[in-house]
PDB file of C-alpha atoms in Angstrom:
ATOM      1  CA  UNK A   1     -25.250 -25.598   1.671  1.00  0.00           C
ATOM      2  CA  UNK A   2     -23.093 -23.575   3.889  1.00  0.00           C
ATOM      3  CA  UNK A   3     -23.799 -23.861   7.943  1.00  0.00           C
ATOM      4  CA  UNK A   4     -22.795 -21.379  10.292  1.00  0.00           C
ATOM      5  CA  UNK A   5     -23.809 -21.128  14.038  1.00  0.00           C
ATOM      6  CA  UNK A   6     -27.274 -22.060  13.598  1.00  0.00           C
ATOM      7  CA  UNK A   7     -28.206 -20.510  10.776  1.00  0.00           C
ATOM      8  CA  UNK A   8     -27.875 -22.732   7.412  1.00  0.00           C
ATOM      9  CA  UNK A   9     -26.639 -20.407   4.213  1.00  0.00           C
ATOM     10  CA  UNK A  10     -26.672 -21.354   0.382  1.00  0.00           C
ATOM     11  CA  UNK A  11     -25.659 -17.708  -0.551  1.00  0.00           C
ATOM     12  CA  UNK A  12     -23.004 -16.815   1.710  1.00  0.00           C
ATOM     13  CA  UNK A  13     -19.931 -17.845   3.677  1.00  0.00           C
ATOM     14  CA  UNK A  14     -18.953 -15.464   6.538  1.00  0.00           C
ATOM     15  CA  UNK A  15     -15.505 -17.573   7.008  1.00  0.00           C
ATOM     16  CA  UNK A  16     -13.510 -15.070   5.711  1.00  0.00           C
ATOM     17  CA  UNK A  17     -15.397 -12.169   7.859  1.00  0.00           C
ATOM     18  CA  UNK A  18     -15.477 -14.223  10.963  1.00  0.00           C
ATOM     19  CA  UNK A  19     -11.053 -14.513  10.390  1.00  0.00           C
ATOM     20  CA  UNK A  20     -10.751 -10.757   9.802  1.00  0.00           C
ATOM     21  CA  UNK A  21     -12.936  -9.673  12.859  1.00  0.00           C
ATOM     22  CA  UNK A  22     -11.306 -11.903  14.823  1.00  0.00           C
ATOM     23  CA  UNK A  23     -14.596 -12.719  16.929  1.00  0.00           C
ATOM     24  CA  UNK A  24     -15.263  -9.109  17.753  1.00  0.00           C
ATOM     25  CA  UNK A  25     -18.817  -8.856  16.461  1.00  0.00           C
ATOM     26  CA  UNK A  26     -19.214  -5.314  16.602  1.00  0.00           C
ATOM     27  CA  UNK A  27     -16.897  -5.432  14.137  1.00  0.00           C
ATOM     28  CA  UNK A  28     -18.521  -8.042  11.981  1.00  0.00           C
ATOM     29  CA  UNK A  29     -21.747  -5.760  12.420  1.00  0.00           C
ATOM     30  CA  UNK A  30     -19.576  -2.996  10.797  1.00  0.00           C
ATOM     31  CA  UNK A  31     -18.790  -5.226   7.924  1.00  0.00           C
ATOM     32  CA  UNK A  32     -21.539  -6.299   7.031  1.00  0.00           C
ATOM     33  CA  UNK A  33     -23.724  -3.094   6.815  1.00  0.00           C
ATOM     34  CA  UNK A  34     -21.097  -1.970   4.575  1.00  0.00           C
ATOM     35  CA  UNK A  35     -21.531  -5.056   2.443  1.00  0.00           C
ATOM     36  CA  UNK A  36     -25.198  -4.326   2.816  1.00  0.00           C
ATOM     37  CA  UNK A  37     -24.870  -0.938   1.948  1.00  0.00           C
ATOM     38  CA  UNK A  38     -22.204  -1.229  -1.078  1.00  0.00           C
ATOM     39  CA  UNK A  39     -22.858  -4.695  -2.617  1.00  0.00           C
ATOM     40  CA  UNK A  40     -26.110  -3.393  -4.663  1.00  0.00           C
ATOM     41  CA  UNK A  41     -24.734  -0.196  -5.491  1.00  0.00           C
ATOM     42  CA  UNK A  42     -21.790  -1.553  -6.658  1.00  0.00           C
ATOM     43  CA  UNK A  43     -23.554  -4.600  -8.876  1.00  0.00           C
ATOM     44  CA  UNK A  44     -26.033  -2.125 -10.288  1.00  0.00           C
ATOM     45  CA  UNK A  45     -23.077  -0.068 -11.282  1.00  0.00           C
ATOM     46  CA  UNK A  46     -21.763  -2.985 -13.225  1.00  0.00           C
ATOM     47  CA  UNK A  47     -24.819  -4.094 -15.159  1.00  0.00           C
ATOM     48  CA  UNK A  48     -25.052   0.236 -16.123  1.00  0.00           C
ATOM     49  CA  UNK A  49     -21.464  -0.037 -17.612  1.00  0.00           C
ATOM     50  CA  UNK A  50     -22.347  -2.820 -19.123  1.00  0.00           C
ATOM     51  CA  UNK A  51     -25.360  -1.337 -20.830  1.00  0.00           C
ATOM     52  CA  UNK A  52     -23.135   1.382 -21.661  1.00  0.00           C
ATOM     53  CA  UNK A  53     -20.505  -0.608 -23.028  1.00  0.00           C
ATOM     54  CA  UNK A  54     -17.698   1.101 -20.898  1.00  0.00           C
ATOM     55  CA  UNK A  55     -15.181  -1.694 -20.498  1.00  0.00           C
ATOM     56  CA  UNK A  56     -12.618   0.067 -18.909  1.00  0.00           C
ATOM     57  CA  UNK A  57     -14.583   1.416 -16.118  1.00  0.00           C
ATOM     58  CA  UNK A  58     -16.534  -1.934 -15.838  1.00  0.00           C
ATOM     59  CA  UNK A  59     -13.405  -3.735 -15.277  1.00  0.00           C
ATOM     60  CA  UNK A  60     -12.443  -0.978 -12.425  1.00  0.00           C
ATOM     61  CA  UNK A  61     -15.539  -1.541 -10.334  1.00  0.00           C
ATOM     62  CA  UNK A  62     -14.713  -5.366 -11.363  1.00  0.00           C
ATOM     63  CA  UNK A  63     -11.345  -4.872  -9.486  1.00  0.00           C
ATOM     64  CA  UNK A  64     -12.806  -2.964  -6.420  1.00  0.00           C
ATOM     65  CA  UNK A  65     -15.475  -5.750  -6.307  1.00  0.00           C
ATOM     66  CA  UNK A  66     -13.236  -8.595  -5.317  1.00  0.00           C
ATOM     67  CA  UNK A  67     -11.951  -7.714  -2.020  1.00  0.00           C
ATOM     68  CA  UNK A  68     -15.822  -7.305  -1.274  1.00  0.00           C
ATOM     69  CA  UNK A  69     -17.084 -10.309  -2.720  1.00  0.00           C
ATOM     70  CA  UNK A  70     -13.803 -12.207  -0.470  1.00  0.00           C
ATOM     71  CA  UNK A  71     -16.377 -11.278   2.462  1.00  0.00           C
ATOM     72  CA  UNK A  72     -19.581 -12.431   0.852  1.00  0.00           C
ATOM     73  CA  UNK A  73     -18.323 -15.746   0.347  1.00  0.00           C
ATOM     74  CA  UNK A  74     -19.875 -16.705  -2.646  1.00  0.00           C
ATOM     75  CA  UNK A  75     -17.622 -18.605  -5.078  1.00  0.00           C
ATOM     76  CA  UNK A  76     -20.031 -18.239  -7.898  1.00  0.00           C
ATOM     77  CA  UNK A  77     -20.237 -14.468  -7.687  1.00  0.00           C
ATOM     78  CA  UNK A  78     -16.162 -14.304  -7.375  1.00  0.00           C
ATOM     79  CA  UNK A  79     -15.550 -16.488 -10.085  1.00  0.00           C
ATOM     80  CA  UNK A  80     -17.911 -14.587 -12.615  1.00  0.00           C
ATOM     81  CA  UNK A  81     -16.485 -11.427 -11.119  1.00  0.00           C
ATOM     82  CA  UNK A  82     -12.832 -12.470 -11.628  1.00  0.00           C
ATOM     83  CA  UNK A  83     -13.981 -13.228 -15.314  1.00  0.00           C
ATOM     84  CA  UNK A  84     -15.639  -9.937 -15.796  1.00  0.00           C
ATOM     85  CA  UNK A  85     -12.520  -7.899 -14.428  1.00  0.00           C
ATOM     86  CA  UNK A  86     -10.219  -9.930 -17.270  1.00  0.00           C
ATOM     87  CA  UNK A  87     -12.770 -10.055 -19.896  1.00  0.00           C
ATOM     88  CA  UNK A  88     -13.594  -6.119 -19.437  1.00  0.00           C
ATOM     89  CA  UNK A  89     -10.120  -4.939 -18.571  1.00  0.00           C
ATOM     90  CA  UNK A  90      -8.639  -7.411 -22.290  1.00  0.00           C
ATOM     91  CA  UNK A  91     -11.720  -6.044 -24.148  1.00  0.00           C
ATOM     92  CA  UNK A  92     -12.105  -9.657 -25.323  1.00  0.00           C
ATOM     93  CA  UNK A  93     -15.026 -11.796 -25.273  1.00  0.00           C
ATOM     94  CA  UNK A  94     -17.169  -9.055 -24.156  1.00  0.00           C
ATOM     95  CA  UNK A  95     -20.080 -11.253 -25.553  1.00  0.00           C
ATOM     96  CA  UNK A  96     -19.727 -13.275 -22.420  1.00  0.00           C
ATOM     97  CA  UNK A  97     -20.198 -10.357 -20.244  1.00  0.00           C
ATOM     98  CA  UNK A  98     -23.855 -10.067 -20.133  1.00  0.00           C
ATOM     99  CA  UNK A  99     -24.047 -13.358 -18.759  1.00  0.00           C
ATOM    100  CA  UNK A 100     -21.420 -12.857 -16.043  1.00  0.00           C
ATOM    101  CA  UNK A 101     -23.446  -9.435 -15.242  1.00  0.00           C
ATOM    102  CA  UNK A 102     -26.339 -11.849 -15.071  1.00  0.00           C
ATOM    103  CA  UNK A 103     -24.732 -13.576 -12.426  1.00  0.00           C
ATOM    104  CA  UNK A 104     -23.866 -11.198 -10.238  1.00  0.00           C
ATOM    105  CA  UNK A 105     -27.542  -9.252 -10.846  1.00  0.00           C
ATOM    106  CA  UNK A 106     -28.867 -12.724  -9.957  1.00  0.00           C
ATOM    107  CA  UNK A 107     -27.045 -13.645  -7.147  1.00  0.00           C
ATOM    108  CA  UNK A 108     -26.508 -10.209  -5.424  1.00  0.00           C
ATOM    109  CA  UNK A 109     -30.556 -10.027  -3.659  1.00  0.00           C
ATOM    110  CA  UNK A 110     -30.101 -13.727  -2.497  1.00  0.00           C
ATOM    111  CA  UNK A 111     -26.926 -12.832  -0.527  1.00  0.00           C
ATOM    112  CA  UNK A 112     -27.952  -9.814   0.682  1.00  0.00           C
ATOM    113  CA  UNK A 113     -31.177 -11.832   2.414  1.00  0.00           C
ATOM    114  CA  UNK A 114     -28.359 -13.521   4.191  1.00  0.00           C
ATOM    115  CA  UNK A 115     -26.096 -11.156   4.845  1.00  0.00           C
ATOM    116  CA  UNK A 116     -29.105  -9.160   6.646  1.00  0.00           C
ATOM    117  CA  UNK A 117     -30.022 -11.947   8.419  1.00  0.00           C
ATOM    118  CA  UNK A 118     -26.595 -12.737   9.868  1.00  0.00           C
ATOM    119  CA  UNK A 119     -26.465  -8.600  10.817  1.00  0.00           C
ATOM    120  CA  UNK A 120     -30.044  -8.780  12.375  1.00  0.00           C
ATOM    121  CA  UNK A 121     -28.506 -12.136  14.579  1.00  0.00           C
ATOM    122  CA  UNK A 122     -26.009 -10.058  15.636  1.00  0.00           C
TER     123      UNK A 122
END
């Protein structure tokens, strides 16, 4: 369980956020309506290419993903996004990716309930 301020977080660790705003919470407002805004898109773009078997371009969103999931915080949906980038990107193993899609399709509603509670704090 991740604690931060008052607010107690299983999903989500704003560390990494709080560093790059630098306390300027206008700024961390910014951030994380983009997260808000891009995380789902991006996942839902992930489990398509996955449907679609398109490897390639599933391991390119995998890439972009990363420096967005560094500001989610969640070590579960990095690590099974790291995994999907190499797995896609080597087109071997692919019959782990569904699982690893999983993940992230799993994960990604339960962080964004955080994530919009931390913006409506702010």
């Amino acid at each position: 369980m991740i604690t931060m301020n008052e607010n107690t977080y299983n999903y989500i660790n704003l560390d990494y956020m709080d560093m790059m705003s630098d306390g300027d919470e206008s700024m961390k407002k910014v951030m994380l309506e983009m997260l808000l805004e891009e995380l789902p898109v991006e996942i839902d773009k992930m489990n398509q290419l996955l449907g679609a078997s398109n490897w390639e371009e599933l391991g390119s969103v995998s890439h972009k993903m990363k420096s967005t999931l560094a500001f989610v915080g969640n070590n579960e949906m990095t690590e099974a996004n790291k995994q999907v980038e190499l797995i896609a990107k080597a087109q071997d193993d692919l019959g782990t990716l569904p699982s690893l899609v999983a993940t992230l399709v799993e994960l990604t509603p339960k962080a964004l309930t955080e994530l919009q509670n931390e913006s409506d704090r702010l």
